[in-house]
Amino acid sequence: MTISEPVRINRFLADAGLGSRRDVERFVRAGRVRINDHVADLHTRVSGADRVTLDGRELTSVQQHTYIAFNKPAGYVVSRRAQAENEQTVYALLPPDLRQLRYAGRLDRESRGLLFFASDGEFVHRVSHPNHKLPRRYLVQVDRLIGSGGFLFRKFCREGVRDGDELLRARAIHIRDAERCVLDITLMTGKKRQIRRMCARLGMHVRDLYRYSIGEYSLEDMPLAPGDWSRIDPTRVAPGLIVATADPGASNA
């Protein structure tokens, strides 16, 4: 981008899509970043006339970041590389020009629903890091309901569910469809396989787990078919707030 005034080196690196401002500081501390052939430090500022390199590769800070909403199908891992033979990653479902984007909002292989991809390291950090407490909402089909909505609220939200050394809590829970045993669960800090673990400890087996919302962005407001994606207007992305707005014609649906 054309930098109208000097910015800190960590902001420049984050805007180049290398991670959050905190993440990219390790590159600077390791002496891997140079500005006009001089080793940078964390106090260095960058202007539009400066040449910035990482490990000798010239970097360009992007003018406008790319943000993608994606409806993950079950059976795909959220990773750049497959960890096992015959394993498929979500990147296989993106067009080549979007595969350099970073994912935000991990889901396990069996789960499906909303993921984000972005070139903006700060955005990825806000969505992914539990300290930002961005609400995540899920529809969870279990094999049976063990009690009323009040009982489930007490167990999931007030008392919490202990699994080993961890006490797991949800922010909210209610029964969406009693006949089909579908729960609507909200988490603020998602731990690994948290909903599946909580349900299992209470004697319920998860048959289907679908995340339909992160922050203010909801697939219920703007449906995407499994495996489809849509661009998010960058002007609708602000710290702590993601509004469900797509660019017209910018999806693969």
Short mmCIF file of C-alpha atoms in Angstrom, two decimals:
data_model
loop_
_atom_site.label_atom_id
_atom_site.label_comp_id
_atom_site.label_asym_id
_atom_site.label_seq_id
_atom_site.Cartn_x
_atom_site.Cartn_y
_atom_site.Cartn_z
CA MET A 1 0.00 0.00 0.00
CA THR A 2 1.04 3.64 -0.25
CA ILE A 3 1.92 4.61 3.30
CA SER A 4 0.83 8.19 3.96
CA GLU A 5 2.83 8.38 7.19
CA PRO A 6 5.42 6.10 8.81
CA VAL A 7 4.10 3.05 10.67
CA ARG A 8 5.72 0.68 13.16
CA ILE A 9 7.47 -2.30 11.60
CA ASN A 10 5.19 -4.80 13.37
CA ARG A 11 2.13 -3.14 11.85
CA PHE A 12 3.71 -3.21 8.39
CA LEU A 13 4.49 -6.94 8.72
CA ALA A 14 0.99 -7.71 10.00
CA ASP A 15 -0.53 -5.77 7.09
CA ALA A 16 1.61 -7.90 4.76
CA GLY A 17 -0.33 -10.91 6.02
CA LEU A 18 2.47 -12.50 8.09
CA GLY A 19 0.49 -12.73 11.35
CA SER A 20 -0.74 -10.52 14.15
CA ARG A 21 1.45 -7.65 15.35
CA ARG A 22 2.56 -9.77 18.29
CA ASP A 23 3.20 -12.81 16.08
CA VAL A 24 5.49 -10.96 13.67
CA GLU A 25 7.68 -9.47 16.38
CA ARG A 26 9.65 -12.73 16.51
CA PHE A 27 10.86 -12.13 12.95
CA VAL A 28 12.22 -8.73 13.98
CA ARG A 29 13.85 -10.02 17.17
CA ALA A 30 15.56 -12.79 15.19
CA GLY A 31 17.15 -10.23 12.88
CA ARG A 32 15.34 -11.58 9.83
CA VAL A 33 13.78 -8.25 8.84
CA ARG A 34 15.75 -5.54 7.05
CA ILE A 35 14.77 -2.04 6.02
CA ASN A 36 16.89 -0.60 3.22
CA ASP A 37 19.47 -3.35 3.94
CA HIS A 38 19.70 -2.44 7.64
CA VAL A 39 18.53 -4.85 10.35
CA ALA A 40 15.26 -3.58 11.82
CA ASP A 41 14.29 -3.39 15.47
CA LEU A 42 10.85 -3.14 17.04
CA HIS A 43 11.06 0.66 17.28
CA THR A 44 11.72 1.09 13.57
CA ARG A 45 9.12 2.91 11.49
CA VAL A 46 8.49 2.28 7.81
CA SER A 47 7.53 4.84 5.16
CA GLY A 48 6.38 4.37 1.59
CA ALA A 49 9.90 4.92 0.24
CA ASP A 50 11.45 2.12 2.33
CA ARG A 51 12.38 -1.34 1.03
CA VAL A 52 11.45 -4.04 3.56
CA THR A 53 12.67 -7.64 3.30
CA LEU A 54 12.16 -10.83 5.32
CA ASP A 55 14.93 -13.39 4.83
CA GLY A 56 15.88 -11.47 1.69
CA ARG A 57 12.37 -11.50 0.20
CA GLU A 58 10.88 -8.07 -0.47
CA LEU A 59 7.55 -7.43 1.23
CA THR A 60 4.66 -5.27 0.15
CA SER A 61 2.00 -4.22 2.61
CA VAL A 62 -1.40 -4.72 1.03
CA GLN A 63 -3.71 -1.76 0.44
CA GLN A 64 -6.92 -3.61 1.16
CA HIS A 65 -7.17 -6.95 2.88
CA THR A 66 -9.15 -9.91 1.62
CA TYR A 67 -11.77 -11.51 3.89
CA ILE A 68 -13.61 -14.70 3.02
CA ALA A 69 -16.53 -16.44 4.74
CA PHE A 70 -16.56 -20.18 4.07
CA ASN A 71 -19.02 -22.97 4.86
CA LYS A 72 -16.85 -25.95 5.76
CA PRO A 73 -18.25 -29.38 4.90
CA ALA A 74 -17.69 -32.33 7.21
CA GLY A 75 -14.74 -34.56 6.34
CA TYR A 76 -12.15 -31.81 5.72
CA VAL A 77 -9.36 -30.77 8.09
CA VAL A 78 -8.63 -27.11 8.83
CA SER A 79 -4.94 -27.12 7.94
CA ARG A 80 -2.73 -26.06 5.07
CA ARG A 81 -1.27 -29.55 4.75
CA ALA A 82 -2.83 -32.97 5.12
CA GLN A 83 -1.42 -34.91 8.07
CA ALA A 84 -2.42 -38.36 6.83
CA GLU A 85 -2.83 -40.22 3.55
CA ASN A 86 -6.15 -39.57 1.80
CA GLU A 87 -6.84 -36.62 4.13
CA GLN A 88 -8.33 -33.52 2.49
CA THR A 89 -7.87 -29.95 3.71
CA VAL A 90 -10.24 -27.02 3.36
CA TYR A 91 -7.70 -25.29 1.11
CA ALA A 92 -8.49 -27.83 -1.61
CA LEU A 93 -11.95 -26.22 -1.84
CA LEU A 94 -10.61 -22.68 -2.40
CA PRO A 95 -9.52 -21.33 -5.80
CA PRO A 96 -5.73 -21.02 -6.26
CA ASP A 97 -5.70 -17.24 -5.82
CA LEU A 98 -7.19 -17.55 -2.30
CA ARG A 99 -5.02 -20.37 -0.97
CA GLN A 100 -2.44 -17.97 0.48
CA LEU A 101 -5.04 -16.68 2.98
CA ARG A 102 -4.86 -17.71 6.63
CA TYR A 103 -7.79 -19.45 8.30
CA ALA A 104 -9.50 -18.14 11.42
CA GLY A 105 -11.82 -20.21 13.59
CA ARG A 106 -10.72 -23.84 13.56
CA LEU A 107 -13.22 -26.72 13.35
CA ASP A 108 -12.42 -30.42 13.71
CA ARG A 109 -12.75 -32.72 10.72
CA GLU A 110 -16.19 -34.09 11.62
CA SER A 111 -17.66 -30.63 12.25
CA ARG A 112 -19.00 -28.23 9.65
CA GLY A 113 -19.96 -24.60 9.31
CA LEU A 114 -18.50 -21.12 9.35
CA LEU A 115 -14.79 -20.43 8.91
CA PHE A 116 -13.04 -17.23 7.91
CA PHE A 117 -10.00 -16.82 5.67
CA ALA A 118 -8.12 -13.52 5.56
CA SER A 119 -4.90 -11.78 4.57
CA ASP A 120 -5.22 -9.60 7.69
CA GLY A 121 -3.12 -11.00 10.53
CA GLU A 122 -4.81 -8.82 13.15
CA PHE A 123 -8.24 -10.06 12.07
CA VAL A 124 -7.10 -13.69 12.24
CA HIS A 125 -5.72 -13.08 15.74
CA ARG A 126 -8.96 -11.43 16.93
CA VAL A 127 -11.08 -14.30 15.68
CA SER A 128 -8.78 -17.09 16.83
CA HIS A 129 -7.49 -15.96 20.22
CA PRO A 130 -9.78 -16.81 23.17
CA ASN A 131 -8.94 -13.55 24.99
CA HIS A 132 -11.12 -11.63 22.52
CA LYS A 133 -14.21 -13.59 23.61
CA LEU A 134 -16.00 -13.51 20.28
CA PRO A 135 -19.28 -15.47 20.56
CA ARG A 136 -19.48 -18.64 18.48
CA ARG A 137 -22.87 -20.27 17.97
CA TYR A 138 -23.49 -23.91 17.10
CA LEU A 139 -26.38 -26.20 16.24
CA VAL A 140 -25.62 -29.56 17.81
CA GLN A 141 -27.64 -32.70 17.15
CA VAL A 142 -27.24 -35.34 19.86
CA ASP A 143 -28.55 -38.89 20.13
CA ARG A 144 -30.80 -38.01 23.08
CA LEU A 145 -31.69 -35.14 25.42
CA ILE A 146 -30.91 -35.80 29.06
CA GLY A 147 -33.17 -33.14 30.57
CA SER A 148 -35.03 -29.87 30.17
CA GLY A 149 -33.56 -26.65 28.89
CA GLY A 150 -33.19 -25.44 32.48
CA PHE A 151 -31.26 -28.56 33.48
CA LEU A 152 -28.94 -28.24 30.49
CA PHE A 153 -28.37 -24.52 31.22
CA ARG A 154 -27.39 -25.33 34.78
CA LYS A 155 -24.97 -28.07 33.72
CA PHE A 156 -23.43 -26.36 30.69
CA CYS A 157 -23.37 -22.74 31.85
CA ARG A 158 -23.63 -22.37 35.63
CA GLU A 159 -21.89 -25.43 37.04
CA GLY A 160 -19.78 -26.32 34.03
CA VAL A 161 -18.70 -29.79 32.99
CA ARG A 162 -15.43 -31.21 34.28
CA ASP A 163 -13.34 -33.23 31.83
CA GLY A 164 -10.07 -34.31 33.39
CA ASP A 165 -8.33 -31.21 34.76
CA GLU A 166 -10.51 -28.79 32.77
CA LEU A 167 -13.80 -27.19 33.77
CA LEU A 168 -15.68 -26.49 30.54
CA ARG A 169 -18.48 -23.92 30.31
CA ALA A 170 -20.77 -22.60 27.62
CA ARG A 171 -22.17 -19.05 27.55
CA ALA A 172 -25.69 -20.13 26.57
CA ILE A 173 -27.68 -23.21 25.59
CA HIS A 174 -31.26 -23.88 24.62
CA ILE A 175 -33.18 -26.63 22.88
CA ARG A 176 -33.74 -25.63 19.24
CA ASP A 177 -35.66 -28.76 18.18
CA ALA A 178 -36.68 -31.27 20.86
CA GLU A 179 -38.00 -33.85 18.40
CA ARG A 180 -34.69 -33.98 16.50
CA CYS A 181 -32.58 -33.49 19.68
CA VAL A 182 -30.97 -30.29 18.38
CA LEU A 183 -29.29 -27.89 20.82
CA ASP A 184 -28.24 -24.29 20.18
CA ILE A 185 -24.99 -23.67 22.08
CA THR A 186 -22.95 -20.47 22.41
CA LEU A 187 -19.26 -20.52 23.37
CA MET A 188 -17.07 -17.52 24.12
CA THR A 189 -13.75 -19.38 24.37
CA GLY A 190 -13.63 -22.56 22.36
CA LYS A 191 -11.30 -25.26 23.65
CA LYS A 192 -10.38 -28.31 21.61
CA ARG A 193 -13.51 -30.38 20.84
CA GLN A 194 -15.21 -28.63 23.77
CA ILE A 195 -18.84 -29.26 22.83
CA ARG A 196 -18.23 -32.91 21.99
CA ARG A 197 -16.42 -33.41 25.29
CA MET A 198 -19.11 -31.67 27.34
CA CYS A 199 -21.90 -33.67 25.72
CA ALA A 200 -20.01 -36.94 26.16
CA ARG A 201 -19.45 -36.31 29.87
CA LEU A 202 -23.20 -35.85 30.29
CA GLY A 203 -24.05 -39.00 28.35
CA MET A 204 -24.98 -37.45 25.01
CA HIS A 205 -23.32 -38.45 21.74
CA VAL A 206 -22.91 -35.69 19.14
CA ARG A 207 -24.25 -36.75 15.76
CA ASP A 208 -23.77 -33.44 13.98
CA LEU A 209 -22.05 -30.17 14.90
CA TYR A 210 -22.63 -27.07 12.78
CA ARG A 211 -21.22 -23.62 13.59
CA TYR A 212 -23.53 -21.04 12.08
CA SER A 213 -22.19 -17.82 13.59
CA ILE A 214 -19.01 -16.06 14.72
CA GLY A 215 -19.43 -12.59 16.20
CA GLU A 216 -22.10 -10.76 14.22
CA TYR A 217 -21.61 -12.85 11.07
CA SER A 218 -24.20 -15.59 10.64
CA LEU A 219 -24.75 -18.17 7.91
CA GLU A 220 -28.43 -18.06 8.84
CA ASP A 221 -28.54 -14.48 7.52
CA MET A 222 -26.50 -15.25 4.40
CA PRO A 223 -26.63 -18.98 3.58
CA LEU A 224 -23.76 -20.68 1.78
CA ALA A 225 -23.87 -24.23 0.47
CA PRO A 226 -21.26 -26.61 1.95
CA GLY A 227 -17.89 -25.86 0.36
CA ASP A 228 -18.97 -22.44 -0.91
CA TRP A 229 -17.37 -19.13 0.03
CA SER A 230 -18.17 -15.44 -0.21
CA ARG A 231 -16.12 -12.28 0.09
CA ILE A 232 -16.76 -9.95 3.01
CA ASP A 233 -16.71 -6.23 2.27
CA PRO A 234 -13.55 -4.93 4.06
CA THR A 235 -15.40 -1.79 5.14
CA ARG A 236 -17.72 -4.00 7.23
CA VAL A 237 -14.87 -5.48 9.26
CA ALA A 238 -13.99 -3.62 12.45
CA PRO A 239 -12.28 -4.62 15.70
CA GLY A 240 -14.57 -6.99 17.56
CA LEU A 241 -17.34 -6.75 14.98
CA ILE A 242 -17.92 -8.70 11.79
CA VAL A 243 -21.08 -7.79 9.91
CA ALA A 244 -22.70 -10.28 7.53
CA THR A 245 -22.33 -8.37 4.28
CA ALA A 246 -21.09 -9.88 1.01
CA ASP A 247 -19.84 -8.19 -2.13
CA PRO A 248 -22.43 -8.73 -4.90
CA GLY A 249 -21.28 -11.47 -7.22
CA ALA A 250 -18.24 -12.24 -5.10
CA SER A 251 -19.14 -15.76 -4.05
CA ASN A 252 -18.67 -19.12 -5.71
CA ALA A 253 -22.22 -20.23 -4.92
#
